[in-house]
Short mmCIF file of C-alpha atoms in Angstrom, two decimals:
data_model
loop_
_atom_site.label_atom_id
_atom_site.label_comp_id
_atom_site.label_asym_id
_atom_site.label_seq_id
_atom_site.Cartn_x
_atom_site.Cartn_y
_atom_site.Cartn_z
CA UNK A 1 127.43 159.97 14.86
CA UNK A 2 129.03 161.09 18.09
CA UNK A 3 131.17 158.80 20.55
CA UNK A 4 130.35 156.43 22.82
CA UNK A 5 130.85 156.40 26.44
CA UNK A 6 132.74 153.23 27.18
CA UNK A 7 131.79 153.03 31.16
CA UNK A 8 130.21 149.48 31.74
CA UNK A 9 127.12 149.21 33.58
CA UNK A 10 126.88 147.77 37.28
CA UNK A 11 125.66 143.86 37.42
CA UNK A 12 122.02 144.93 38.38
CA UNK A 13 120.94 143.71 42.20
CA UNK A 14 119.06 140.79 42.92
CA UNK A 15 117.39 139.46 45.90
CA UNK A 16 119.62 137.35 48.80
CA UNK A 17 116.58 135.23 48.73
CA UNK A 18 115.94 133.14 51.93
CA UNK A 19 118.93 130.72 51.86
CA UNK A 20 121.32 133.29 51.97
CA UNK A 21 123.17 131.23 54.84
CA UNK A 22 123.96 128.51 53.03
CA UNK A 23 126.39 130.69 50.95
CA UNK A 24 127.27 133.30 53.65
CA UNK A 25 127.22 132.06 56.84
CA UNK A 26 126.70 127.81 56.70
CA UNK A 27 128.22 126.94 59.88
CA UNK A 28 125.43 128.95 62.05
CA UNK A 29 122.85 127.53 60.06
CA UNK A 30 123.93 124.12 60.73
CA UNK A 31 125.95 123.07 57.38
CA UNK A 32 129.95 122.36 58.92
CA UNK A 33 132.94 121.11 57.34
CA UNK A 34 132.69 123.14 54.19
CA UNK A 35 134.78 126.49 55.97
CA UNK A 36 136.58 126.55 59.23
CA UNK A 37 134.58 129.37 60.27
CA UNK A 38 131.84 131.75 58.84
CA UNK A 39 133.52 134.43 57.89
CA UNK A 40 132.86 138.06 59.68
CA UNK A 41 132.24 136.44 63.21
CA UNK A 42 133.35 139.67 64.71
CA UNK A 43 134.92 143.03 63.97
CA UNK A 44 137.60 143.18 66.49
CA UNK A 45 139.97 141.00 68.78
CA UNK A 46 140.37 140.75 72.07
CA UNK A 47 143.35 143.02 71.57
CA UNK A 48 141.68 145.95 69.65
CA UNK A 49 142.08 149.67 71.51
CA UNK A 50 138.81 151.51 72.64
CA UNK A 51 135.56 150.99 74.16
CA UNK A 52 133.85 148.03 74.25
CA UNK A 53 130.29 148.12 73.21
CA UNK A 54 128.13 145.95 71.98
CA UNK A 55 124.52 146.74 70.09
CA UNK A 56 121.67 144.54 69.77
CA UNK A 57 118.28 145.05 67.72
CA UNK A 58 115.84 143.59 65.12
CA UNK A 59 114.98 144.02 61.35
CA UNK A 60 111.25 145.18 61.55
CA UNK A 61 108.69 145.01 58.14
CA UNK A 62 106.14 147.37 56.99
CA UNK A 63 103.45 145.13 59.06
CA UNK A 64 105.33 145.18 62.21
CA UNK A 65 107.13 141.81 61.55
CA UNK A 66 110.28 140.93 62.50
CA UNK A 67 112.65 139.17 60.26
CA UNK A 68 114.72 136.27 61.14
CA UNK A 69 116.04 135.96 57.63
CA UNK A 70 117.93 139.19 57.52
CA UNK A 71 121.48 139.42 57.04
CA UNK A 72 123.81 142.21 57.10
CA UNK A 73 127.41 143.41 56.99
CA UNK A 74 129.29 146.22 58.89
CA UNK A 75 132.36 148.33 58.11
CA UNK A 76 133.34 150.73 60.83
CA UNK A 77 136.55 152.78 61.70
CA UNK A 78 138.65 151.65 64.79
CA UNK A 79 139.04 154.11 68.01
CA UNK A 80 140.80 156.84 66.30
CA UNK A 81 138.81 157.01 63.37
CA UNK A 82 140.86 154.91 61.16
CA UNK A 83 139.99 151.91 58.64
CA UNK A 84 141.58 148.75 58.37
CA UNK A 85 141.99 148.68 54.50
CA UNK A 86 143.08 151.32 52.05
CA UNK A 87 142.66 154.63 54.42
CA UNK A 88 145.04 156.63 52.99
CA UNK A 89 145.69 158.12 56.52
CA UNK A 90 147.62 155.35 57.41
CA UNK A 91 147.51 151.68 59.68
CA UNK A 92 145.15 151.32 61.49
CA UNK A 93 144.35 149.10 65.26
CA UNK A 94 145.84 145.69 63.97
CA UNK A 95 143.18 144.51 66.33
CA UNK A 96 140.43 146.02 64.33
CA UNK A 97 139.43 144.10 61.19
CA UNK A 98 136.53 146.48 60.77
CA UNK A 99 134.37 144.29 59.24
CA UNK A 100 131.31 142.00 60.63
CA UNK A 101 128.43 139.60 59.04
CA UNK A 102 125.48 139.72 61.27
CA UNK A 103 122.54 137.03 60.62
CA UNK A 104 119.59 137.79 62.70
CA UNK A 105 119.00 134.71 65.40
CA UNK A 106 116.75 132.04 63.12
CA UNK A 107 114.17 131.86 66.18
CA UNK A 108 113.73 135.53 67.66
CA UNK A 109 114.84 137.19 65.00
CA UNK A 110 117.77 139.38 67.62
CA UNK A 111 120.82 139.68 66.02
CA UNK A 112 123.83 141.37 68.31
CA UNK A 113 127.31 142.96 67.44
CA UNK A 114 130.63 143.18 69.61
CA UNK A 115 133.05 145.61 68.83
CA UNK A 116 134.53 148.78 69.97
CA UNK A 117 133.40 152.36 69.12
CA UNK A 118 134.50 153.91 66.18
CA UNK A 119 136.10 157.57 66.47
CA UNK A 120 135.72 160.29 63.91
CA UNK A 121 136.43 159.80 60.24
CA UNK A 122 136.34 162.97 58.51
CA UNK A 123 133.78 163.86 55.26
CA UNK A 124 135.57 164.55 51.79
CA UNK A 125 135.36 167.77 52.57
CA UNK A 126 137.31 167.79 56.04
CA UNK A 127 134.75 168.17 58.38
CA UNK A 128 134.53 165.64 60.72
CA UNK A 129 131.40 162.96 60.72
CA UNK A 130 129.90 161.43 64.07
CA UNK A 131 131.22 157.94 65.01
CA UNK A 132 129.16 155.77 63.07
CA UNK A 133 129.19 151.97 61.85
CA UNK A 134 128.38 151.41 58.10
CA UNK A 135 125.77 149.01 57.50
CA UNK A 136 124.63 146.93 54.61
CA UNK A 137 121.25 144.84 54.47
CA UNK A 138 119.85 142.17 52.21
CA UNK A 139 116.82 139.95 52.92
CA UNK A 140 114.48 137.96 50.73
CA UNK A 141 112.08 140.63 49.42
CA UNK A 142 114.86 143.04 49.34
CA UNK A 143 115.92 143.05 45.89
CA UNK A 144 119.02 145.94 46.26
CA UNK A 145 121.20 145.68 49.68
CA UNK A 146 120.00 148.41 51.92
CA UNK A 147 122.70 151.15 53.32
CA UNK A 148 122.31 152.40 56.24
CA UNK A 149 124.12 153.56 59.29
CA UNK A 150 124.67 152.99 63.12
CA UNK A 151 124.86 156.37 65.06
CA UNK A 152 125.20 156.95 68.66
CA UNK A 153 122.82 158.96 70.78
CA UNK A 154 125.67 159.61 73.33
CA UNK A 155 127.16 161.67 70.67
CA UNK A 156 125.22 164.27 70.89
CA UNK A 157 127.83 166.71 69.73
CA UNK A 158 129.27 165.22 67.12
CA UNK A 159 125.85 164.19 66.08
CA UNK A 160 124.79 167.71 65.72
CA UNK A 161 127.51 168.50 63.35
CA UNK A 162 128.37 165.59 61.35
CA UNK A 163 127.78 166.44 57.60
CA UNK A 164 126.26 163.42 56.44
CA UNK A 165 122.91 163.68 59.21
CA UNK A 166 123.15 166.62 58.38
CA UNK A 167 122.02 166.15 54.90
CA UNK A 168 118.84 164.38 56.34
CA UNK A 169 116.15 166.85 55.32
CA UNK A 170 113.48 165.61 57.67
CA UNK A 171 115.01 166.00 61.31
CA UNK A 172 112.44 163.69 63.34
CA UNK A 173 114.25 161.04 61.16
CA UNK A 174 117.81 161.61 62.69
CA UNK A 175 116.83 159.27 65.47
CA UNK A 176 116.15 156.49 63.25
CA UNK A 177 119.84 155.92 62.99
CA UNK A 178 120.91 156.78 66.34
CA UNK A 179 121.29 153.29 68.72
CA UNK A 180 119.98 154.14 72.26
CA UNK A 181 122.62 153.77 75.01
CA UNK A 182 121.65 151.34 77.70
CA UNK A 183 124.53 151.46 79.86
CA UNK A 184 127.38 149.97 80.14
CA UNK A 185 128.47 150.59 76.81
CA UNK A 186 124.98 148.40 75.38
CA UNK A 187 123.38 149.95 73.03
CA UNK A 188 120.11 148.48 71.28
CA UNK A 189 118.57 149.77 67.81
CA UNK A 190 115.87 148.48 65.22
CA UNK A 191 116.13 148.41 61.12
CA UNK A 192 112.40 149.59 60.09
CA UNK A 193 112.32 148.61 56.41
CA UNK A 194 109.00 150.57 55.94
CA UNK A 195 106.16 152.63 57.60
CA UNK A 196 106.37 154.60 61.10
CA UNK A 197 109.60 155.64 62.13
CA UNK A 198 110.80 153.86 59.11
CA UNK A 199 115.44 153.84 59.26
CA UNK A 200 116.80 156.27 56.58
CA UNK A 201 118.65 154.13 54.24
CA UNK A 202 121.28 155.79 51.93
CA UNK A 203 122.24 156.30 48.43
CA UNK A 204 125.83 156.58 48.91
CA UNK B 1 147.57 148.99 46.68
CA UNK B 2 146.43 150.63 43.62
CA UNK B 3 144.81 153.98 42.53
CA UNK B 4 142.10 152.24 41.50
CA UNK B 5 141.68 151.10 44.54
CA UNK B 6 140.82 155.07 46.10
CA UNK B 7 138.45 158.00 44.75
CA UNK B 8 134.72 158.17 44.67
CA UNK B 9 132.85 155.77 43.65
CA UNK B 10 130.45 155.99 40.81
CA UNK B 11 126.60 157.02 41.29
CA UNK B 12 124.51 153.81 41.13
CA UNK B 13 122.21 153.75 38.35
CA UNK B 14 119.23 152.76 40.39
CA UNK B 15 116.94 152.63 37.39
CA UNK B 16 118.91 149.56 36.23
CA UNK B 17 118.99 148.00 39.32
CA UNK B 18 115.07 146.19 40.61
CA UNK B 19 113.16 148.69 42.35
CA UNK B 20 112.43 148.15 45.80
CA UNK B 21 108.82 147.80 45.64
CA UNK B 22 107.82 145.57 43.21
CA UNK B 23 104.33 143.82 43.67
CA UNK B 24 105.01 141.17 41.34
CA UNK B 25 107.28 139.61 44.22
CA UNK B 26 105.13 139.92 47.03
CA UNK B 27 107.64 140.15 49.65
CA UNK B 28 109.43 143.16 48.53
CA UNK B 29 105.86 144.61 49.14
CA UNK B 30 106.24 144.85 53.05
CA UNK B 31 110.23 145.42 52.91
CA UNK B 32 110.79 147.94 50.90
CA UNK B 33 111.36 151.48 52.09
CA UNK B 34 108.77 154.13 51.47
CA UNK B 35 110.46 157.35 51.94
CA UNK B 36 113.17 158.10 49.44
CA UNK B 37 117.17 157.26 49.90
CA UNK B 38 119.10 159.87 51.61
CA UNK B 39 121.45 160.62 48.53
CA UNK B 40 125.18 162.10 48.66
CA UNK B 41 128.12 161.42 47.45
CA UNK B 42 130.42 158.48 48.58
CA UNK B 43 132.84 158.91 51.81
CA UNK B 44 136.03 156.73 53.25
CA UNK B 45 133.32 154.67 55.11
CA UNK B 46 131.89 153.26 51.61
CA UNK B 47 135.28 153.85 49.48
CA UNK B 48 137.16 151.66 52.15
CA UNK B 49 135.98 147.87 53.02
CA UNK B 50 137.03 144.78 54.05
CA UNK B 51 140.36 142.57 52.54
CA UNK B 52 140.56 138.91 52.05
CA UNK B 53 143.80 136.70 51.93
CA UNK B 54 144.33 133.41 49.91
CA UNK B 55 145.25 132.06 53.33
CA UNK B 56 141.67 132.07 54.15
CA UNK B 57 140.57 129.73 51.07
CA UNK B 58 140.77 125.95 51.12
CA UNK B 59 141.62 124.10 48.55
CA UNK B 60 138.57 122.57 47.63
CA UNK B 61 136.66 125.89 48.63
CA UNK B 62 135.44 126.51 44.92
CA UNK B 63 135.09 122.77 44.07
CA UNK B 64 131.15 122.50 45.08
CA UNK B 65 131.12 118.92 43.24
CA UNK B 66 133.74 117.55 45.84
CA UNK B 67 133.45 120.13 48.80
CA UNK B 68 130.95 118.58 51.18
CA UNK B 69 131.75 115.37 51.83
CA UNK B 70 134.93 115.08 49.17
CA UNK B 71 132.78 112.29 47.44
CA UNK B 72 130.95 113.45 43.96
CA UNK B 73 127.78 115.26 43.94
CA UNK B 74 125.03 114.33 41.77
CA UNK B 75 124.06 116.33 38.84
CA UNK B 76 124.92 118.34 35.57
CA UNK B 77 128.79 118.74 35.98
CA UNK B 78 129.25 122.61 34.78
CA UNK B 79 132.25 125.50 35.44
CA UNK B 80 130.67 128.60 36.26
CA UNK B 81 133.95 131.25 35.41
CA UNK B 82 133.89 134.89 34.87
CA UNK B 83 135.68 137.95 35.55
CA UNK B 84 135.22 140.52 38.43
CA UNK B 85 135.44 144.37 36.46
CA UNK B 86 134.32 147.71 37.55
CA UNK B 87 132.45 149.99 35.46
CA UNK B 88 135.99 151.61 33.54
CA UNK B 89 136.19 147.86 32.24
CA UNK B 90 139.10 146.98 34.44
CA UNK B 91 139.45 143.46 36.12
CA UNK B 92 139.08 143.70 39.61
CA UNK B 93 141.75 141.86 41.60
CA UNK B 94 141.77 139.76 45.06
CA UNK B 95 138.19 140.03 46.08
CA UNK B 96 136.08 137.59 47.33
CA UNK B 97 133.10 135.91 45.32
CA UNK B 98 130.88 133.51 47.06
CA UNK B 99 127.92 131.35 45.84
CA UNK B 100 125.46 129.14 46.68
CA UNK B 101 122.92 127.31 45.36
CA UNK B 102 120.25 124.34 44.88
CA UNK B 103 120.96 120.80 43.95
CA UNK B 104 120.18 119.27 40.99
CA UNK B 105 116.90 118.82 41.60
CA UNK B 106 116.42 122.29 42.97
CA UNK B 107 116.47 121.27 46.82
CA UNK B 108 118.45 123.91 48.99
CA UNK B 109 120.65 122.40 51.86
CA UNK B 110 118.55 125.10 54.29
CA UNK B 111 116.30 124.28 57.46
CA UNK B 112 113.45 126.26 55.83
CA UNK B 113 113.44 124.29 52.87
CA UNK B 114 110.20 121.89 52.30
CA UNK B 115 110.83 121.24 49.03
CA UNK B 116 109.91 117.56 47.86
CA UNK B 117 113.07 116.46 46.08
CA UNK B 118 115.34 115.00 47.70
CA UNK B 119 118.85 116.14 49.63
CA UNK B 120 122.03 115.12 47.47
CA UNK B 121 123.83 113.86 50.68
CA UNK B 122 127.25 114.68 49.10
CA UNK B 123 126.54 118.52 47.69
CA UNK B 124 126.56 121.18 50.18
CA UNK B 125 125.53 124.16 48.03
CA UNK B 126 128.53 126.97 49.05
CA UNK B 127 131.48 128.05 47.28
CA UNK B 128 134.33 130.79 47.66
CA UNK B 129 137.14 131.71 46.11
CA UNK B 130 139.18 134.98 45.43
CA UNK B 131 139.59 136.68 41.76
CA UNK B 132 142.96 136.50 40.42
CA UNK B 133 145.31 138.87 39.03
CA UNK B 134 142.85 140.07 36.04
CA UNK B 135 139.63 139.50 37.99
CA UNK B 136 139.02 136.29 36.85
CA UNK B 137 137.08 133.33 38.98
CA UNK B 138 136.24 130.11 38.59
CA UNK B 139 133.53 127.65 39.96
CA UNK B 140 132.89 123.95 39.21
CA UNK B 141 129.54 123.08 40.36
CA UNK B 142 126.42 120.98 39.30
CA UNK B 143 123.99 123.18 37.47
CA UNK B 144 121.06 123.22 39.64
CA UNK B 145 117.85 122.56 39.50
CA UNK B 146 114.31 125.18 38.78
CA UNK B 147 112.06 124.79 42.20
CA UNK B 148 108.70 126.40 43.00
CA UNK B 149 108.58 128.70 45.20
CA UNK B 150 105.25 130.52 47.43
CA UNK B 151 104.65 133.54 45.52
CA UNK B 152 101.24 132.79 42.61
CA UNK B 153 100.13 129.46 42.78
CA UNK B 154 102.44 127.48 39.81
CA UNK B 155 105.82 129.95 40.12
CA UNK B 156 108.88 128.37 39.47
CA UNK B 157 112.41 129.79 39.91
CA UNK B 158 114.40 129.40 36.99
CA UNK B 159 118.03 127.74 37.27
CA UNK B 160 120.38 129.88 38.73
CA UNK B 161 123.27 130.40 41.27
CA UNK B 162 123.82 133.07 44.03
CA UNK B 163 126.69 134.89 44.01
CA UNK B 164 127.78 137.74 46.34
CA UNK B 165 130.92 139.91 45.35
CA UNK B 166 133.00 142.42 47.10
CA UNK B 167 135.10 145.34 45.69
CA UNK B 168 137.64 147.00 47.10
CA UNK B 169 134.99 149.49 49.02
CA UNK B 170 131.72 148.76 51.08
CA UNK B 171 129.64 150.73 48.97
CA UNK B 172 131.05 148.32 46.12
CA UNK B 173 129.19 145.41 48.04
CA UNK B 174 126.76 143.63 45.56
CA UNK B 175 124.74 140.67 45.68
CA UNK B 176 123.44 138.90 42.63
CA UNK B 177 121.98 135.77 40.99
CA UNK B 178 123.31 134.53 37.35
CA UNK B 179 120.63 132.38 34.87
CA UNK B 180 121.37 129.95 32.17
CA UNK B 181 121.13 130.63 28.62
CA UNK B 182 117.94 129.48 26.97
CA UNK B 183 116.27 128.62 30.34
CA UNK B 184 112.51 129.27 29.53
CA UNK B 185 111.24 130.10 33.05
CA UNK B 186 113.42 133.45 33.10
CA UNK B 187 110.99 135.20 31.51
CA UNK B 188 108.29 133.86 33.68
CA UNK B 189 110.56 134.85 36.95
CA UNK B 190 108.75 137.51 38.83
CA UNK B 191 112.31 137.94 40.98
CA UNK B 192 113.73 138.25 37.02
CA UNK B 193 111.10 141.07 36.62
CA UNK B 194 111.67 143.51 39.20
CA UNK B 195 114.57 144.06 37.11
CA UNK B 196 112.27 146.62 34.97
CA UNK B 197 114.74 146.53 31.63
CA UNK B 198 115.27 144.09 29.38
CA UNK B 199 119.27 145.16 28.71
CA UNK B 200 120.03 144.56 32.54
CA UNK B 201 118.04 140.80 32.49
CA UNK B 202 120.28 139.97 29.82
CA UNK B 203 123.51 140.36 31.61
CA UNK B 204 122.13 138.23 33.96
CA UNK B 205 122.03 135.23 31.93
CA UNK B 206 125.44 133.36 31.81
CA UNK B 207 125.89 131.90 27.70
CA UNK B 208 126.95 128.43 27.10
CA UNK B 209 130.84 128.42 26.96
CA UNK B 210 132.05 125.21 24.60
CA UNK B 211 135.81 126.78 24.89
CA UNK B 212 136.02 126.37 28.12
CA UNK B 213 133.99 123.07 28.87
CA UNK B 214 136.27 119.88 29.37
CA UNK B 215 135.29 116.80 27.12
CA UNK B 216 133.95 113.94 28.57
CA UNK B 217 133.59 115.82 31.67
CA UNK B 218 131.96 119.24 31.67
CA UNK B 219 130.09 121.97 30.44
CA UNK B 220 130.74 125.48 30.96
CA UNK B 221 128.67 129.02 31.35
CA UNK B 222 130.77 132.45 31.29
CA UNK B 223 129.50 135.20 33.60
CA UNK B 224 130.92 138.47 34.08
CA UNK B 225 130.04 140.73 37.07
CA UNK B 226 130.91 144.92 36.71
CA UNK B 227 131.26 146.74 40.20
CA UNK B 228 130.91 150.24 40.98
CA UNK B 229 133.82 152.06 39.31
CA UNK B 230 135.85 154.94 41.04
CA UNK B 231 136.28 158.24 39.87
CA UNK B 232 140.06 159.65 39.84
CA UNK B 233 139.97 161.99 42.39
CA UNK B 234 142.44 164.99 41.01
CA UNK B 235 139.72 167.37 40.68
CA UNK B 236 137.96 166.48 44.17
CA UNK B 237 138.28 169.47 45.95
CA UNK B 238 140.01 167.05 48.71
CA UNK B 239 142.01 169.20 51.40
CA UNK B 240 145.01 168.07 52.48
CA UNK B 241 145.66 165.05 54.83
CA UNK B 242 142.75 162.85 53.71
#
């Protein structure tokens, strides 16, 4: 009989279900005095380096509904391209905690982030990948957190060579990850779970 | 700092994990994606992710029995303990594990929640608390209730707890629910079932722990939860500087 492989196997997924605030975020949905604060109220202080932007949008279902029991994390670089934790580059923007919990407003379903742009963080290989803000999605009917990514469509450049879009086989589909500048550093994008111009989500 | 805490990270085994679309819960129906994942191999942006400090935690933070209103909550007194491991079977240190939950008689604390039984006006439903040196958490809680939920006409949810976990990277980030041995509405679950093997429903259900219960006070259930693991990176053809 040959060996074994000893790896264990990941806790399999299951749905955030639609109470995910109580555990997550209970002071927004109206349960205080358990934790200060919900945790993840925003990626950045008032001190963090960079531009200020902020991005707004919706989490859209296959029949054109939009969910306002969606909940999702993000993890993004600070202005130079470095992360807050472990980047083996070195510190990063003390003013850049990197990390955000966004809940989707309980009424219209908007949710908005405040930050500062991320710069360049460069692909295992060295290249260079377009400033982008990591993105992780659970909802009830969502039974494996979604990864996706926030892209800029004032980055044209870097856009054009950064080597994880350019893995996306399907161009047209590019622009599902790419937040539309408004001006004034607003930006606004949509999460399509399914259908037309459905987001790419990753495996990553 | 440790190596363990850098490389790539493991290739999710997305056959052991619920499919997205699975009909049997009918929301996943209109939320799952259609086209296929984009699929490459990991990056600093999901081998990086947020830290937590003990500073953050309260002392009653993981105490779900005392933690709302710091009088008892009503129910099945139980500690829900575990460790946090990756896939190379080491305990993963410092990261955050939150839950939440029903009451005891399966009523969420939640705006959205209709549910006929009644508020227990001294449990909240949320817990935090960060692994210690070996990985290793700890929860007392009441175990809560089953409740039916919209899906067929007569489902029912079996008992169970939330629990979300990070690692020491993003694309670590896992969310979860644990059962409770010998709890006969598992198998009816169809959230339960869109996990499509039997092996990975199985580690979801947390055994009755008698070591660890305190007499004449509480029970106990034991559930362990394996992250992502890392690969050691000496062979990644890495250039210099990263």
């Amino acid at each position: 009989m040959m060996q074994r492989l000893d790896y264990l196997k990941e806790t399999p997924s299951q749905t955030a279900g639609p109470y995910v605030h109580i555990g997550l975020v209970p002071n927004a949905l109206g349960i205080p005095g358990i934790y200060p604060e919900d945790l993840g109220r925003a990626p950045v202080t008032d001190a963090a380096k960079g531009q200020r932007i902020s991005i707004t949008g919706r989490v859209i279902d296959g029949a054109g509904m939009v969910l306002r029991d969606a909940l999702f994390e993000t993890w993004q670089a600070d202005a130079a391209g470095i992360y807050p934790v472990n980047d083996p580059r070195g510190p990063a923007d003390p003013g850049v905690t990197g990390w955000a919990r966004v809940a989707a407003d309980f009424d219209t379903g908007i949710w908005r982030i405040d930050t500062v742009k991320p710069g360049r963080v460069p692909y295992p290989d060295g290249r260079l990948m377009a400033p982008h803000i990591a993105v992780w999605l659970v909802a009830r009917g969502v039974n494996l957190g979604l990864q996706t990514r926030i892209y800029f469509d004032d980055e044209a450049d870097a856009n054009a060579a950064c080597p994880v879009l350019g893995r996306i086989e399907h161009r047209e589909r590019v622009a599902t990850l790419l937040a539309r500048h408004q001006g004034n550093g607003q930006y606004q994008i949509d999460f399509r779970l399914q259908g037309e111009g459905e987001t790419v989500f990753f495996d990553m | 700092m440790t190596t363990t805490d850098q490389g790539p990270l493991y290739f999710r085994d997305r056959d052991w994990h619920p499919a997205a679309y699975t009909p049997g819960y009918k929301t996943s129906m209109t939320r799952a994606p259609f086209r296929p994942l984009v699929s490459l191999g990991s990056t600093l942006s999901e081998e990086t992710g947020p830290a937590f400090g003990q500073a953050m935690i309260g002392e009653l933070d993981n105490n779900l029995i005392m933690n709302f209103t710091g009088q008892p909550a009503i129910g099945e007194r139980i500690i829900l303990h575990g460790r946090v491991l990756d896939e190379n079977g080491r305990g993963v240190p410092g990261v955050l594990v939150e839950i939440w939950q029903a009451n005891a008689g399966g009523r969420y604390r939640h705006k959205k929640d209709g549910y006929l039984a009644p508020l227990d006006p001294n449990f909240g439903g949320c817990g935090r608390t960060l692994t210690d040196a070996s990985g290793g958490y700890e929860f007392l809680t009441v175990r809560p209730g089953a409740y039916p939920w919209p899906n067929r006409v007569n489902d029912w949810r079996p008992m169970h707890i939330h629990l979300s976990v990070f690692g020491s990277g993003f694309g670590q980030r896992l969310i979860t629910q644990n059962y409770f041995e010998g709890d006969p509405l598992i198998a009816r679950c169809p959230i339960v079932q869109t996990i499509g093997q039997q092996k990975a429903i199985d580690v979801l259900v947390a055994p009755l722990d008698m070591n660890r219960a305190i007499p004449m006070d509480c029970l106990a259930y034991k559930f362990d939860i394996v992250l992502r693991g890392r690969r050691q990176s000496y062979f990644e053809n890495r250039k210099e500087g990263l």
